[in-house]
Amino acid sequence: GQQVMQIPQYQHVQEGEDFTTYCNSSTTLSNIQWYKQRPGGHPVFLIQLVKSGEVKKQKRLTFQFGEAKKNSSLHITATQTTDVGTYFCAGQEESNFGNEKLTFGTGTRLTIIP
Amino acid sequence: DTGVSQNPRHKITKRGQNVTFRCDPISEHNRLYWYRQTLGQGPEFLTYFQNEAQLEKSRLLSDRFSAERPKGSFSTLEIQRTEQGDSAMYLCASSPDYWANTEAFFGQGTRLTVV
């Protein structure tokens, strides 16, 4: 079955440093979504990417979808304490048209050193 | 309607007992997902509904787990003969039914502890 892996599993950064998490799927995706989960909270949608090679920005966050639609990345510039949490990618298989199960990645937990 | 609602928020049960959780999705969201999450892990897919039709059930899920969405609105997840390994956060999510926007809105979850 489809597997979605993320690296790194954990990342500790000084406040103000940049952060990147990478997402890799074993199968081609129709789209990739990113979610953020604060400690004790539930996943909250950040963004969706659909097109091959697509790049989207949200203030300090930059999301990229790979050309082969099997990988993605999230980059945060100049991290702030409010960025703390676990970032998950989630994808829907391109070959599974009509059955749009969302498979989540393993997540990257970001902690910030003030 | 301000979001996905799950009840109860917490459930402690003895091993071997049956438990049932309820999820009320956002109105008019046709898709409903159940996920399970343990500490430090990502949400693990359990099952998925399109209206009242259950389209997929995880192969990892034993026959002790069953889910229903009888009228295409709220859903229930039942676990029979609970085991300690069932202890986890059970998350429900719903999403709109058009291909261009499949963002999933999650509820607060039901935390199950089996003792």
PDB file of C-alpha atoms in Angstrom:
ATOM      1  CA  GLY A   1       0.000   0.000   0.000  1.00  0.00           C
ATOM      2  CA  GLN A   2       0.879   3.657  -0.251  1.00  0.00           C
ATOM      3  CA  GLN A   3       3.504   4.919   2.181  1.00  0.00           C
ATOM      4  CA  VAL A   4       4.348   8.528   2.955  1.00  0.00           C
ATOM      5  CA  MET A   5       7.575   9.243   4.799  1.00  0.00           C
ATOM      6  CA  GLN A   6       8.911  12.493   6.215  1.00  0.00           C
ATOM      7  CA  ILE A   7      12.364  13.555   7.281  1.00  0.00           C
ATOM      8  CA  PRO A   8      13.627  14.572   9.685  1.00  0.00           C
ATOM      9  CA  GLN A   9      11.513  13.095  12.457  1.00  0.00           C
ATOM     10  CA  TYR A  10      12.569  15.859  14.860  1.00  0.00           C
ATOM     11  CA  GLN A  11      14.133  19.270  14.359  1.00  0.00           C
ATOM     12  CA  HIS A  12      15.347  21.646  17.053  1.00  0.00           C
ATOM     13  CA  VAL A  13      16.248  25.134  15.866  1.00  0.00           C
ATOM     14  CA  GLN A  14      17.184  28.424  17.396  1.00  0.00           C
ATOM     15  CA  GLU A  15      14.516  31.062  17.019  1.00  0.00           C
ATOM     16  CA  GLY A  16      15.212  32.929  13.793  1.00  0.00           C
ATOM     17  CA  GLU A  17      16.791  29.966  12.003  1.00  0.00           C
ATOM     18  CA  ASP A  18      15.200  28.325   8.984  1.00  0.00           C
ATOM     19  CA  PHE A  19      13.467  24.942   8.989  1.00  0.00           C
ATOM     20  CA  THR A  20      12.711  22.448   6.237  1.00  0.00           C
ATOM     21  CA  THR A  21      10.803  19.172   6.242  1.00  0.00           C
ATOM     22  CA  TYR A  22      10.707  16.748   3.343  1.00  0.00           C
ATOM     23  CA  CYS A  23       7.909  14.413   2.329  1.00  0.00           C
ATOM     24  CA  ASN A  24       8.232  11.381   0.043  1.00  0.00           C
ATOM     25  CA  SER A  25       5.464   9.142  -1.253  1.00  0.00           C
ATOM     26  CA  SER A  26       5.878   5.606  -2.583  1.00  0.00           C
ATOM     27  CA  THR A  27       3.242   6.350  -5.245  1.00  0.00           C
ATOM     28  CA  THR A  28       2.362   9.272  -7.498  1.00  0.00           C
ATOM     29  CA  LEU A  29      -0.035  11.716  -5.869  1.00  0.00           C
ATOM     30  CA  SER A  30      -2.951  13.654  -7.302  1.00  0.00           C
ATOM     31  CA  ASN A  31      -2.336  16.324  -4.695  1.00  0.00           C
ATOM     32  CA  ILE A  32      -0.404  16.939  -1.495  1.00  0.00           C
ATOM     33  CA  GLN A  33      -1.665  18.701   1.587  1.00  0.00           C
ATOM     34  CA  TRP A  34       0.179  20.030   4.610  1.00  0.00           C
ATOM     35  CA  TYR A  35      -1.154  20.130   8.150  1.00  0.00           C
ATOM     36  CA  LYS A  36       0.143  21.521  11.425  1.00  0.00           C
ATOM     37  CA  GLN A  37      -0.616  19.952  14.777  1.00  0.00           C
ATOM     38  CA  ARG A  38       0.157  21.883  17.920  1.00  0.00           C
ATOM     39  CA  PRO A  39       0.975  19.905  21.074  1.00  0.00           C
ATOM     40  CA  GLY A  40      -2.305  18.565  22.457  1.00  0.00           C
ATOM     41  CA  GLY A  41      -4.236  19.727  19.424  1.00  0.00           C
ATOM     42  CA  HIS A  42      -5.624  18.272  16.232  1.00  0.00           C
ATOM     43  CA  PRO A  43      -4.234  18.597  12.684  1.00  0.00           C
ATOM     44  CA  VAL A  44      -5.073  21.906  11.026  1.00  0.00           C
ATOM     45  CA  PHE A  45      -4.945  22.355   7.261  1.00  0.00           C
ATOM     46  CA  LEU A  46      -2.252  24.677   5.918  1.00  0.00           C
ATOM     47  CA  ILE A  47      -2.279  24.316   2.148  1.00  0.00           C
ATOM     48  CA  GLN A  48      -2.914  22.058  -0.835  1.00  0.00           C
ATOM     49  CA  LEU A  49      -0.683  21.654  -3.915  1.00  0.00           C
ATOM     50  CA  VAL A  50      -2.036  20.075  -7.087  1.00  0.00           C
ATOM     51  CA  LYS A  51       0.241  20.825 -10.033  1.00  0.00           C
ATOM     52  CA  SER A  52       3.609  19.258 -10.795  1.00  0.00           C
ATOM     53  CA  GLY A  53       6.396  21.608  -9.692  1.00  0.00           C
ATOM     54  CA  GLU A  54       3.952  23.941  -7.946  1.00  0.00           C
ATOM     55  CA  VAL A  55       5.321  26.394  -5.376  1.00  0.00           C
ATOM     56  CA  LYS A  56       3.101  28.282  -2.953  1.00  0.00           C
ATOM     57  CA  LYS A  57       3.979  30.769  -0.236  1.00  0.00           C
ATOM     58  CA  GLN A  58       2.212  31.765   2.944  1.00  0.00           C
ATOM     59  CA  LYS A  59       4.156  34.562   4.628  1.00  0.00           C
ATOM     60  CA  ARG A  60       7.278  32.797   5.967  1.00  0.00           C
ATOM     61  CA  LEU A  61       6.188  29.337   4.735  1.00  0.00           C
ATOM     62  CA  THR A  62       7.090  28.010   1.284  1.00  0.00           C
ATOM     63  CA  PHE A  63       5.557  24.783  -0.021  1.00  0.00           C
ATOM     64  CA  GLN A  64       6.797  22.882  -3.043  1.00  0.00           C
ATOM     65  CA  PHE A  65       5.391  19.902  -4.967  1.00  0.00           C
ATOM     66  CA  GLY A  66       7.916  17.816  -6.890  1.00  0.00           C
ATOM     67  CA  GLU A  67       7.952  17.461 -10.667  1.00  0.00           C
ATOM     68  CA  ALA A  68       7.144  13.765 -10.423  1.00  0.00           C
ATOM     69  CA  LYS A  69       4.370  14.469  -7.882  1.00  0.00           C
ATOM     70  CA  LYS A  70       5.918  12.022  -5.433  1.00  0.00           C
ATOM     71  CA  ASN A  71       7.632  14.435  -3.076  1.00  0.00           C
ATOM     72  CA  SER A  72       7.078  17.746  -1.401  1.00  0.00           C
ATOM     73  CA  SER A  73       8.762  20.121   1.005  1.00  0.00           C
ATOM     74  CA  LEU A  74       7.845  22.779   3.518  1.00  0.00           C
ATOM     75  CA  HIS A  75      10.354  25.518   4.316  1.00  0.00           C
ATOM     76  CA  ILE A  76       9.914  28.039   7.118  1.00  0.00           C
ATOM     77  CA  THR A  77      12.079  31.145   7.072  1.00  0.00           C
ATOM     78  CA  ALA A  78      13.156  32.803  10.315  1.00  0.00           C
ATOM     79  CA  THR A  79      11.267  30.538  12.687  1.00  0.00           C
ATOM     80  CA  GLN A  80       9.247  31.953  15.560  1.00  0.00           C
ATOM     81  CA  THR A  81       8.018  30.319  18.756  1.00  0.00           C
ATOM     82  CA  THR A  82       4.531  30.179  17.254  1.00  0.00           C
ATOM     83  CA  ASP A  83       5.853  27.724  14.644  1.00  0.00           C
ATOM     84  CA  VAL A  84       6.240  25.003  17.277  1.00  0.00           C
ATOM     85  CA  GLY A  85       4.331  21.836  16.438  1.00  0.00           C
ATOM     86  CA  THR A  86       4.360  18.779  14.224  1.00  0.00           C
ATOM     87  CA  TYR A  87       4.061  19.244  10.479  1.00  0.00           C
ATOM     88  CA  PHE A  88       2.412  16.501   8.451  1.00  0.00           C
ATOM     89  CA  CYS A  89       2.129  16.059   4.740  1.00  0.00           C
ATOM     90  CA  ALA A  90      -0.856  14.085   3.445  1.00  0.00           C
ATOM     91  CA  GLY A  91      -1.438  12.796  -0.041  1.00  0.00           C
ATOM     92  CA  GLN A  92      -4.078  11.229  -2.232  1.00  0.00           C
ATOM     93  CA  GLU A  93      -3.003   8.574  -4.727  1.00  0.00           C
ATOM     94  CA  GLU A  94      -3.350   9.620  -8.362  1.00  0.00           C
ATOM     95  CA  SER A  95      -4.223   6.090  -9.425  1.00  0.00           C
ATOM     96  CA  ASN A  96      -7.046   5.798  -6.931  1.00  0.00           C
ATOM     97  CA  PHE A  97      -9.490   8.080  -8.714  1.00  0.00           C
ATOM     98  CA  GLY A  98     -12.854   8.353  -7.005  1.00  0.00           C
ATOM     99  CA  ASN A  99     -11.573   6.959  -3.726  1.00  0.00           C
ATOM    100  CA  GLU A 100      -9.725   9.856  -2.225  1.00  0.00           C
ATOM    101  CA  LYS A 101      -8.243   8.352   0.889  1.00  0.00           C
ATOM    102  CA  LEU A 102      -5.850  10.794   2.526  1.00  0.00           C
ATOM    103  CA  THR A 103      -2.634   9.129   3.703  1.00  0.00           C
ATOM    104  CA  PHE A 104      -0.617  11.074   6.259  1.00  0.00           C
ATOM    105  CA  GLY A 105       3.132  11.185   6.517  1.00  0.00           C
ATOM    106  CA  THR A 106       5.117  10.338   9.603  1.00  0.00           C
ATOM    107  CA  GLY A 107       5.473  13.985  10.596  1.00  0.00           C
ATOM    108  CA  THR A 108       8.318  16.300  11.591  1.00  0.00           C
ATOM    109  CA  ARG A 109       8.213  17.712  15.084  1.00  0.00           C
ATOM    110  CA  LEU A 110       9.633  21.231  15.303  1.00  0.00           C
ATOM    111  CA  THR A 111      10.814  22.702  18.573  1.00  0.00           C
ATOM    112  CA  ILE A 112      12.191  26.222  18.924  1.00  0.00           C
ATOM    113  CA  ILE A 113      14.966  27.301  21.285  1.00  0.00           C
ATOM    114  CA  PRO A 114      14.201  30.907  22.267  1.00  0.00           C
TER     115      PRO A 114
ATOM    116  CA  ASP B   1     -22.160  24.707  12.849  1.00  0.00           C
ATOM    117  CA  THR B   2     -18.615  25.699  13.608  1.00  0.00           C
ATOM    118  CA  GLY B   3     -16.709  22.530  12.942  1.00  0.00           C
ATOM    119  CA  VAL B   4     -16.398  18.792  13.316  1.00  0.00           C
ATOM    120  CA  SER B   5     -17.700  17.585  16.667  1.00  0.00           C
ATOM    121  CA  GLN B   6     -16.621  14.383  18.385  1.00  0.00           C
ATOM    122  CA  ASN B   7     -18.052  12.748  21.484  1.00  0.00           C
ATOM    123  CA  PRO B   8     -16.981  11.798  24.005  1.00  0.00           C
ATOM    124  CA  ARG B   9     -13.697  13.701  24.310  1.00  0.00           C
ATOM    125  CA  HIS B  10     -12.264  11.123  26.679  1.00  0.00           C
ATOM    126  CA  LYS B  11     -13.149   7.506  27.338  1.00  0.00           C
ATOM    127  CA  ILE B  12     -11.616   5.130  29.857  1.00  0.00           C
ATOM    128  CA  THR B  13     -12.722   1.542  29.562  1.00  0.00           C
ATOM    129  CA  LYS B  14     -11.766  -1.843  30.884  1.00  0.00           C
ATOM    130  CA  ARG B  15     -10.190  -4.360  28.571  1.00  0.00           C
ATOM    131  CA  GLY B  16     -12.825  -6.483  26.883  1.00  0.00           C
ATOM    132  CA  GLN B  17     -15.549  -3.847  26.949  1.00  0.00           C
ATOM    133  CA  ASN B  18     -17.139  -2.352  23.850  1.00  0.00           C
ATOM    134  CA  VAL B  19     -16.937   1.370  23.128  1.00  0.00           C
ATOM    135  CA  THR B  20     -18.659   3.616  20.602  1.00  0.00           C
ATOM    136  CA  PHE B  21     -17.584   7.052  19.447  1.00  0.00           C
ATOM    137  CA  ARG B  22     -19.640   9.606  17.550  1.00  0.00           C
ATOM    138  CA  CYS B  23     -18.596  12.145  14.936  1.00  0.00           C
ATOM    139  CA  ASP B  24     -20.733  14.982  13.600  1.00  0.00           C
ATOM    140  CA  PRO B  25     -19.117  16.405  10.469  1.00  0.00           C
ATOM    141  CA  ILE B  26     -19.476  19.886   9.062  1.00  0.00           C
ATOM    142  CA  SER B  27     -22.893  20.239   7.427  1.00  0.00           C
ATOM    143  CA  GLU B  28     -22.991  19.254   3.759  1.00  0.00           C
ATOM    144  CA  HIS B  29     -19.551  17.640   3.869  1.00  0.00           C
ATOM    145  CA  ASN B  30     -20.004  14.368   2.042  1.00  0.00           C
ATOM    146  CA  ARG B  31     -16.673  12.802   2.910  1.00  0.00           C
ATOM    147  CA  LEU B  32     -15.945  11.565   6.399  1.00  0.00           C
ATOM    148  CA  TYR B  33     -12.713   9.985   7.599  1.00  0.00           C
ATOM    149  CA  TRP B  34     -11.722   8.129  10.748  1.00  0.00           C
ATOM    150  CA  TYR B  35      -8.086   8.141  11.809  1.00  0.00           C
ATOM    151  CA  ARG B  36      -6.211   6.806  14.808  1.00  0.00           C
ATOM    152  CA  GLN B  37      -3.197   8.577  16.268  1.00  0.00           C
ATOM    153  CA  THR B  38      -0.803   7.397  18.940  1.00  0.00           C
ATOM    154  CA  LEU B  39       1.750   9.575  20.683  1.00  0.00           C
ATOM    155  CA  GLY B  40       4.488  10.764  18.358  1.00  0.00           C
ATOM    156  CA  GLN B  41       2.925   9.224  15.267  1.00  0.00           C
ATOM    157  CA  GLY B  42       1.002  10.569  12.314  1.00  0.00           C
ATOM    158  CA  PRO B  43      -2.717   9.959  11.880  1.00  0.00           C
ATOM    159  CA  GLU B  44      -3.290   6.392  10.677  1.00  0.00           C
ATOM    160  CA  PHE B  45      -6.143   5.882   8.241  1.00  0.00           C
ATOM    161  CA  LEU B  46      -8.953   3.637   9.503  1.00  0.00           C
ATOM    162  CA  THR B  47     -11.885   4.096   7.172  1.00  0.00           C
ATOM    163  CA  TYR B  48     -13.581   6.568   4.846  1.00  0.00           C
ATOM    164  CA  PHE B  49     -17.166   7.354   3.821  1.00  0.00           C
ATOM    165  CA  GLN B  50     -18.602   9.089   0.800  1.00  0.00           C
ATOM    166  CA  ASN B  51     -22.100   9.983   2.041  1.00  0.00           C
ATOM    167  CA  GLU B  52     -23.382   6.739   3.600  1.00  0.00           C
ATOM    168  CA  ALA B  53     -21.116   4.475   1.541  1.00  0.00           C
ATOM    169  CA  GLN B  54     -18.033   3.088   3.268  1.00  0.00           C
ATOM    170  CA  LEU B  55     -15.470   3.158   0.444  1.00  0.00           C
ATOM    171  CA  GLU B  56     -12.411   1.776   2.142  1.00  0.00           C
ATOM    172  CA  LYS B  57     -11.368   0.176   5.380  1.00  0.00           C
ATOM    173  CA  SER B  58      -7.753  -0.204   6.402  1.00  0.00           C
ATOM    174  CA  ARG B  59      -6.396  -3.714   6.071  1.00  0.00           C
ATOM    175  CA  LEU B  60      -4.663  -3.131   9.382  1.00  0.00           C
ATOM    176  CA  LEU B  61      -8.023  -2.871  11.086  1.00  0.00           C
ATOM    177  CA  SER B  62      -9.280  -5.982  12.812  1.00  0.00           C
ATOM    178  CA  ASP B  63     -12.862  -7.193  12.661  1.00  0.00           C
ATOM    179  CA  ARG B  64     -13.373  -5.722  16.124  1.00  0.00           C
ATOM    180  CA  PHE B  65     -13.640  -2.294  14.520  1.00  0.00           C
ATOM    181  CA  SER B  66     -16.761  -1.205  12.679  1.00  0.00           C
ATOM    182  CA  ALA B  67     -17.985   2.149  11.460  1.00  0.00           C
ATOM    183  CA  GLU B  68     -21.307   3.371  10.175  1.00  0.00           C
ATOM    184  CA  ARG B  69     -22.741   6.487   8.632  1.00  0.00           C
ATOM    185  CA  PRO B  70     -26.363   5.474   8.222  1.00  0.00           C
ATOM    186  CA  LYS B  71     -27.879   8.661   6.818  1.00  0.00           C
ATOM    187  CA  GLY B  72     -24.790  10.228   5.377  1.00  0.00           C
ATOM    188  CA  SER B  73     -24.535  12.684   8.243  1.00  0.00           C
ATOM    189  CA  PHE B  74     -23.054  11.662  11.612  1.00  0.00           C
ATOM    190  CA  SER B  75     -20.872   8.579  11.951  1.00  0.00           C
ATOM    191  CA  THR B  76     -20.115   6.111  14.711  1.00  0.00           C
ATOM    192  CA  LEU B  77     -17.006   4.037  15.297  1.00  0.00           C
ATOM    193  CA  GLU B  78     -17.378   0.961  17.475  1.00  0.00           C
ATOM    194  CA  ILE B  79     -14.581  -1.086  18.957  1.00  0.00           C
ATOM    195  CA  GLN B  80     -15.593  -4.450  20.360  1.00  0.00           C
ATOM    196  CA  ARG B  81     -13.666  -6.379  23.014  1.00  0.00           C
ATOM    197  CA  THR B  82     -11.184  -3.541  23.507  1.00  0.00           C
ATOM    198  CA  GLU B  83      -7.502  -4.320  24.024  1.00  0.00           C
ATOM    199  CA  GLN B  84      -4.790  -2.197  25.595  1.00  0.00           C
ATOM    200  CA  GLY B  85      -3.297  -1.669  22.152  1.00  0.00           C
ATOM    201  CA  ASP B  86      -6.453   0.180  21.141  1.00  0.00           C
ATOM    202  CA  SER B  87      -5.499   3.069  23.436  1.00  0.00           C
ATOM    203  CA  ALA B  88      -5.070   6.070  21.157  1.00  0.00           C
ATOM    204  CA  MET B  89      -6.622   9.311  19.979  1.00  0.00           C
ATOM    205  CA  TYR B  90      -9.410   8.642  17.479  1.00  0.00           C
ATOM    206  CA  LEU B  91      -9.798  11.509  15.039  1.00  0.00           C
ATOM    207  CA  CYS B  92     -12.678  12.228  12.709  1.00  0.00           C
ATOM    208  CA  ALA B  93     -12.409  14.549   9.727  1.00  0.00           C
ATOM    209  CA  SER B  94     -14.777  15.726   7.028  1.00  0.00           C
ATOM    210  CA  SER B  95     -14.270  17.394   3.680  1.00  0.00           C
ATOM    211  CA  PRO B  96     -16.344  18.900   0.886  1.00  0.00           C
ATOM    212  CA  ASP B  97     -17.352  16.826  -2.101  1.00  0.00           C
ATOM    213  CA  TYR B  98     -15.640  18.524  -5.019  1.00  0.00           C
ATOM    214  CA  TRP B  99     -12.278  17.561  -6.410  1.00  0.00           C
ATOM    215  CA  ALA B 100     -10.631  20.960  -6.368  1.00  0.00           C
ATOM    216  CA  ASN B 101     -10.815  21.345  -2.637  1.00  0.00           C
ATOM    217  CA  THR B 102     -10.373  18.309  -0.492  1.00  0.00           C
ATOM    218  CA  GLU B 103      -9.081  19.945   2.654  1.00  0.00           C
ATOM    219  CA  ALA B 104      -9.907  17.803   5.667  1.00  0.00           C
ATOM    220  CA  PHE B 105     -11.332  19.484   8.758  1.00  0.00           C
ATOM    221  CA  PHE B 106     -10.516  17.566  11.910  1.00  0.00           C
ATOM    222  CA  GLY B 107     -12.447  17.289  15.135  1.00  0.00           C
ATOM    223  CA  GLN B 108     -10.836  17.503  18.555  1.00  0.00           C
ATOM    224  CA  GLY B 109     -10.708  13.726  18.785  1.00  0.00           C
ATOM    225  CA  THR B 110     -11.725  11.104  21.324  1.00  0.00           C
ATOM    226  CA  ARG B 111      -8.942   9.887  23.562  1.00  0.00           C
ATOM    227  CA  LEU B 112      -9.426   6.228  24.442  1.00  0.00           C
ATOM    228  CA  THR B 113      -7.622   4.613  27.353  1.00  0.00           C
ATOM    229  CA  VAL B 114      -8.030   0.885  27.836  1.00  0.00           C
ATOM    230  CA  VAL B 115      -7.053  -0.312  31.296  1.00  0.00           C
TER     231      VAL B 115
END
